[in-house]
Amino acid sequence: MNRANTEKVIRVMNAVAAGQTAQTSSAIDTAGFEGVKLYSMFGTITAGAVTSVKVQQSSDDAAADAYADLTGTSITVADDDDNQVVVHDIYRPRERYLKVVISRATQNAVIDGIVAVLYGADKMPTTDDTTT
C-alpha cells in the first residue's frame, strides 16, 4: 500500500523569527480522516525561555471564540531543546477543526514551522494541500 495515497500533508504555520509572543497555526479540517499528526518544529531557544505547545479544537471554525484547549495535549519545550520537533498524534478528534498554539515567554524561541499529516482517509487517493 502506498501511504501517500492515504495521507494529506499540510503546512499550517510558516517559520516565525525569534520572539516571545504566542503563535497560532491555521485551522486543520479533519473531516474525512481518522486522525492527524502535528509536527511543531523549533530552531534556537534562548536559555530561560518558557515555551510550550498545545492543541485546540472547535466544531465551528468560523466562530472567533470557538476554540478550546484539547485536554492532555500541552507539552513543555525545554530551553535546551534547540532544533527539536514536538509531535502530537490526535486520533479521532472529538471536534472537526484543530489548531496548534505555541506559547513563548521570558526569552526568545524560534519556530521553524508546523506541519499537519492527516491520515486514515475515507476517500483515496488523497490530494496534498498547495503548501506541500
Coordinates of N, CA and C in Angstrom, one line a residue:
M1 N 0.8 -1.2 0.0 CA 0.0 0.0 0.0 C 0.9 1.2 0.0
N2 N 0.5 2.2 -0.8 CA 1.3 3.4 -0.9 C 0.6 4.4 0.1
R3 N 1.4 4.7 1.2 CA 0.8 5.6 2.2 C 0.5 7.0 1.7
A4 N 1.2 7.4 0.7 CA 1.0 8.8 0.1 C -0.5 8.9 -0.4
N5 N -1.1 7.8 -0.7 CA -2.5 7.9 -1.2 C -3.5 8.0 -0.1
T6 N -3.0 7.7 1.2 CA -4.0 7.7 2.3 C -3.7 8.8 3.3
E7 N -2.8 9.7 3.0 CA -2.4 10.8 3.9 C -2.5 12.1 3.1
K8 N -2.7 13.2 3.9 CA -2.7 14.5 3.3 C -1.8 15.4 4.2
V9 N -0.8 16.0 3.5 CA 0.2 16.8 4.2 C -0.1 18.3 4.0
I10 N -0.2 19.1 5.1 CA -0.4 20.5 5.1 C 0.5 21.2 5.9
R11 N 1.1 22.3 5.4 CA 1.9 23.2 6.2 C 1.0 24.2 6.8
V12 N 0.8 24.2 8.2 CA -0.2 25.1 8.8 C 0.4 26.3 9.5
M13 N 1.8 26.4 9.5 CA 2.4 27.6 10.0 C 3.8 27.7 9.4
N14 N 4.1 28.8 8.9 CA 5.5 29.1 8.4 C 6.4 29.4 9.5
A15 N 7.7 29.5 9.2 CA 8.7 29.8 10.2 C 8.4 31.2 10.8
V16 N 8.7 31.3 12.1 CA 8.5 32.6 12.8 C 9.8 32.9 13.5
A17 N 10.2 34.2 13.3 CA 11.5 34.6 13.9 C 11.5 34.6 15.4
A18 N 12.7 34.6 16.0 CA 12.8 34.6 17.4 C 11.9 35.7 18.0
G19 N 11.2 35.3 19.1 CA 10.3 36.2 19.8 C 9.7 35.6 21.0
Q20 N 8.8 36.4 21.7 CA 8.2 35.9 22.9 C 6.7 36.0 22.9
T21 N 6.1 36.0 21.7 CA 4.7 36.1 21.6 C 4.1 34.7 21.2
A22 N 2.9 34.5 21.6 CA 2.2 33.2 21.2 C 1.9 33.2 19.7
Q23 N 1.9 32.1 19.1 CA 1.7 31.9 17.7 C 0.6 30.8 17.5
T24 N -0.3 31.0 16.7 CA -1.4 30.0 16.4 C -1.4 29.6 15.0
S25 N -1.5 28.3 14.7 CA -1.5 27.8 13.3 C -2.8 28.1 12.7
S26 N -2.8 27.9 11.4 CA -4.1 28.0 10.7 C -4.9 26.7 11.0
A27 N -6.2 26.8 10.8 CA -7.1 25.7 11.1 C -6.8 24.4 10.3
I28 N -7.0 23.3 10.9 CA -6.8 22.0 10.3 C -8.2 21.3 10.3
D29 N -8.7 21.1 9.1 CA -10.0 20.5 8.9 C -9.8 19.0 8.8
T30 N -10.3 18.2 9.9 CA -10.1 16.8 9.9 C -11.2 15.9 9.3
A31 N -12.1 16.6 8.7 CA -13.3 15.9 8.0 C -12.7 14.9 7.0
G32 N -13.2 13.6 7.1 CA -12.8 12.6 6.1 C -11.5 11.9 6.5
F33 N -11.0 12.1 7.7 CA -9.7 11.5 8.2 C -9.9 10.9 9.6
E34 N -9.2 9.8 9.9 CA -9.3 9.3 11.2 C -8.5 10.1 12.3
G35 N -7.4 10.7 11.8 CA -6.6 11.4 12.8 C -5.6 12.3 12.1
V36 N -4.8 13.0 12.9 CA -3.8 13.9 12.4 C -2.5 13.9 13.3
K37 N -1.4 13.8 12.6 CA -0.1 14.0 13.4 C 0.3 15.4 13.1
L38 N 0.7 16.1 14.2 CA 1.1 17.5 14.1 C 2.6 17.6 14.5
Y39 N 3.4 18.2 13.6 CA 4.8 18.3 13.9 C 5.2 19.8 14.0
S40 N 5.5 20.2 15.3 CA 5.9 21.6 15.6 C 7.4 21.6 15.7
M41 N 8.0 22.4 14.8 CA 9.5 22.4 14.7 C 10.1 23.7 15.3
F42 N 11.1 23.5 16.0 CA 11.8 24.7 16.6 C 13.2 24.9 16.2
G43 N 13.7 26.1 16.2 CA 15.1 26.5 15.9 C 15.7 26.7 17.3
T44 N 16.4 27.9 17.3 CA 17.2 28.2 18.5 C 16.2 28.7 19.6
I45 N 16.4 28.2 20.8 CA 15.6 28.6 22.0 C 16.6 29.1 23.0
T46 N 16.4 30.4 23.4 CA 17.3 31.1 24.3 C 17.1 30.5 25.7
A47 N 18.3 30.4 26.4 CA 18.2 29.9 27.8 C 17.3 30.7 28.6
G48 N 16.5 30.1 29.4 CA 15.5 30.8 30.3 C 14.1 30.9 29.6
A49 N 14.0 30.5 28.3 CA 12.7 30.7 27.6 C 11.7 29.7 28.2
V50 N 10.5 30.2 28.3 CA 9.3 29.4 28.7 C 8.5 29.1 27.5
T51 N 8.5 27.9 27.0 CA 7.9 27.6 25.7 C 7.0 26.3 25.9
S52 N 5.9 26.3 25.2 CA 5.0 25.2 25.3 C 4.2 25.1 24.0
V53 N 3.7 23.9 23.8 CA 2.8 23.6 22.6 C 1.6 22.9 23.1
K54 N 0.4 23.3 22.5 CA -0.9 22.7 22.9 C -1.7 22.7 21.6
V55 N -2.8 21.8 21.6 CA -3.7 21.7 20.6 C -5.1 22.2 21.1
Q56 N -5.8 22.9 20.2 CA -7.1 23.4 20.5 C -8.1 22.8 19.5
Q57 N -9.4 22.7 19.8 CA -10.3 22.1 18.9 C -11.6 22.9 18.9
S58 N -12.4 22.8 17.8 CA -13.6 23.5 17.6 C -14.5 22.8 16.6
S59 N -15.8 22.9 16.8 CA -16.7 22.3 15.9 C -17.1 23.3 14.8
D60 N -16.7 24.6 15.0 CA -17.1 25.7 14.1 C -15.9 26.6 13.9
D61 N -15.2 26.4 12.8 CA -14.0 27.2 12.6 C -14.3 28.7 12.3
A62 N -15.6 29.0 11.9 CA -15.9 30.4 11.6 C -16.1 31.3 12.9
A63 N -16.4 30.7 14.0 CA -16.6 31.5 15.2 C -15.3 31.8 15.8
A64 N -15.1 33.1 16.1 CA -13.8 33.6 16.6 C -13.4 33.0 18.0
D65 N -14.4 32.7 18.8 CA -14.1 32.2 20.2 C -14.4 30.8 20.3
A66 N -14.5 30.0 19.2 CA -14.9 28.7 19.3 C -13.9 27.7 19.7
Y67 N -12.6 28.0 19.7 CA -11.6 27.0 20.0 C -11.3 26.9 21.5
A68 N -11.2 25.7 22.0 CA -10.9 25.4 23.4 C -9.7 24.4 23.4
D69 N -9.0 24.5 24.5 CA -7.8 23.6 24.7 C -8.3 22.1 24.7
L70 N -7.5 21.3 24.0 CA -7.8 19.9 24.0 C -7.0 19.3 25.1
T71 N -7.7 18.8 26.1 CA -7.1 18.3 27.4 C -6.0 17.3 27.1
G72 N -4.9 17.4 27.8 CA -3.8 16.4 27.8 C -2.9 16.7 26.6
T73 N -3.0 17.8 25.9 CA -2.1 18.0 24.7 C -1.0 19.0 25.0
S74 N -0.9 19.6 26.2 CA 0.1 20.6 26.4 C 1.5 19.9 26.7
I75 N 2.5 20.4 25.9 CA 3.8 19.8 26.1 C 4.8 21.0 26.3
T76 N 5.6 20.9 27.3 CA 6.6 21.9 27.6 C 7.8 21.7 26.8
V77 N 8.4 22.7 26.2 CA 9.6 22.6 25.4 C 10.7 23.2 26.3
A78 N 11.7 22.4 26.6 CA 12.8 22.9 27.4 C 13.7 23.9 26.7
D79 N 14.3 24.8 27.4 CA 15.1 25.8 26.8 C 16.4 25.3 26.2
D80 N 16.7 24.1 26.3 CA 17.8 23.5 25.6 C 17.4 22.5 24.5
D81 N 16.1 22.6 24.1 CA 15.6 21.7 23.1 C 15.7 22.4 21.7
D82 N 16.8 23.1 21.4 CA 17.1 23.7 20.1 C 16.9 22.7 19.0
N83 N 16.4 23.1 17.9 CA 16.3 22.3 16.7 C 15.6 20.9 16.9
Q84 N 14.6 20.9 17.8 CA 13.8 19.7 18.1 C 12.4 19.8 17.4
V85 N 11.7 18.7 17.4 CA 10.3 18.6 16.9 C 9.4 18.0 18.0
V86 N 8.3 18.7 18.2 CA 7.3 18.2 19.1 C 6.2 17.6 18.3
V87 N 5.8 16.4 18.6 CA 4.8 15.6 17.9 C 3.5 15.4 18.7
H88 N 2.4 15.7 18.1 CA 1.1 15.4 18.7 C 0.4 14.4 17.7
D89 N -0.2 13.4 18.2 CA -1.0 12.5 17.4 C -2.4 12.5 17.9
I90 N -3.3 13.1 17.2 CA -4.7 13.2 17.6 C -5.5 12.3 16.8
Y91 N -5.9 11.2 17.4 CA -6.7 10.1 16.8 C -8.2 10.3 17.1
R92 N -9.0 10.3 16.0 CA -10.4 10.5 16.1 C -10.8 11.7 17.0
P93 N -10.4 12.9 16.6 CA -10.7 14.1 17.4 C -12.2 14.3 17.6
R94 N -12.6 14.8 18.7 CA -14.0 14.9 19.1 C -14.6 16.1 18.2
E95 N -13.8 17.1 18.0 CA -14.3 18.2 17.1 C -13.6 18.2 15.8
R96 N -14.2 18.8 14.8 CA -13.8 18.7 13.4 C -12.5 19.5 13.1
Y97 N -12.4 20.7 13.8 CA -11.2 21.6 13.5 C -10.2 21.6 14.6
L98 N -9.0 21.7 14.3 CA -7.9 21.8 15.2 C -7.0 22.9 14.9
K99 N -6.3 23.5 15.9 CA -5.2 24.5 15.8 C -4.1 24.1 16.8
V100 N -2.9 24.5 16.4 CA -1.8 24.3 17.3 C -1.4 25.7 17.8
V101 N -1.2 25.8 19.2 CA -0.8 27.1 19.8 C 0.6 26.9 20.4
I102 N 1.5 27.7 20.0 CA 2.8 27.7 20.6 C 3.0 29.0 21.5
S103 N 3.2 28.8 22.8 CA 3.3 29.9 23.7 C 4.8 30.1 23.9
R104 N 5.3 31.4 23.8 CA 6.7 31.7 24.0 C 6.7 32.9 25.0
A105 N 7.6 32.7 26.0 CA 7.7 33.8 27.0 C 9.1 33.9 27.6
T106 N 9.3 35.0 28.3 CA 10.6 35.2 29.1 C 11.8 35.5 28.2
Q107 N 12.1 34.5 27.3 CA 13.2 34.7 26.3 C 12.8 34.2 24.9
N108 N 13.6 34.5 23.9 CA 13.2 34.2 22.6 C 13.2 32.7 22.2
A109 N 12.3 32.3 21.3 CA 12.3 31.0 20.8 C 11.9 31.1 19.3
V110 N 12.7 30.4 18.5 CA 12.4 30.4 17.0 C 11.5 29.2 16.7
I111 N 10.5 29.5 15.9 CA 9.6 28.4 15.4 C 10.0 28.2 13.9
D112 N 10.3 26.9 13.6 CA 10.7 26.6 12.2 C 9.4 26.3 11.3
G113 N 8.3 26.1 12.0 CA 7.0 25.8 11.3 C 6.3 24.7 11.9
I114 N 5.1 24.5 11.4 CA 4.2 23.4 11.8 C 3.7 22.7 10.6
V115 N 3.8 21.3 10.6 CA 3.2 20.5 9.5 C 2.2 19.6 10.1
A116 N 1.0 19.4 9.4 CA 0.0 18.5 9.8 C -0.1 17.4 8.8
V117 N -0.1 16.1 9.2 CA -0.3 15.0 8.3 C -1.6 14.3 8.7
L118 N -2.6 14.5 7.9 CA -3.9 13.8 8.2 C -3.8 12.4 7.6
Y119 N -4.3 11.4 8.4 CA -4.2 10.0 8.0 C -5.5 9.3 8.1
G120 N -5.6 8.1 7.5 CA -6.8 7.3 7.6 C -7.9 7.9 6.8
A121 N -7.6 8.2 5.5 CA -8.6 8.9 4.7 C -9.8 8.0 4.3
D122 N -11.0 8.6 4.4 CA -12.2 7.9 4.0 C -12.2 7.7 2.4
K123 N -11.6 8.6 1.7 CA -11.6 8.5 0.2 C -10.2 8.6 -0.3
M124 N -9.8 7.7 -1.2 CA -8.5 7.7 -1.7 C -8.5 7.7 -3.2
P125 N -7.5 8.2 -3.8 CA -6.3 8.8 -3.2 C -6.6 10.2 -2.7
T126 N -5.8 10.6 -1.8 CA -5.9 12.0 -1.2 C -5.1 13.0 -2.1
T127 N -5.4 14.3 -1.9 CA -4.7 15.3 -2.6 C -4.0 16.2 -1.6
D128 N -2.7 16.4 -1.7 CA -2.0 17.2 -0.8 C -2.4 18.7 -1.0
D129 N -2.2 19.4 0.1 CA -2.5 20.9 0.1 C -1.5 21.6 -0.8
T130 N -1.9 22.8 -1.2 CA -1.0 23.6 -2.1 C 0.3 24.0 -1.4
T131 N 0.3 23.9 0.0 CA 1.5 24.2 0.7 C 2.6 23.1 0.7
T132 N 2.2 22.0 0.1 CA 3.1 20.8 0.1 C 3.8 20.7 -1.2

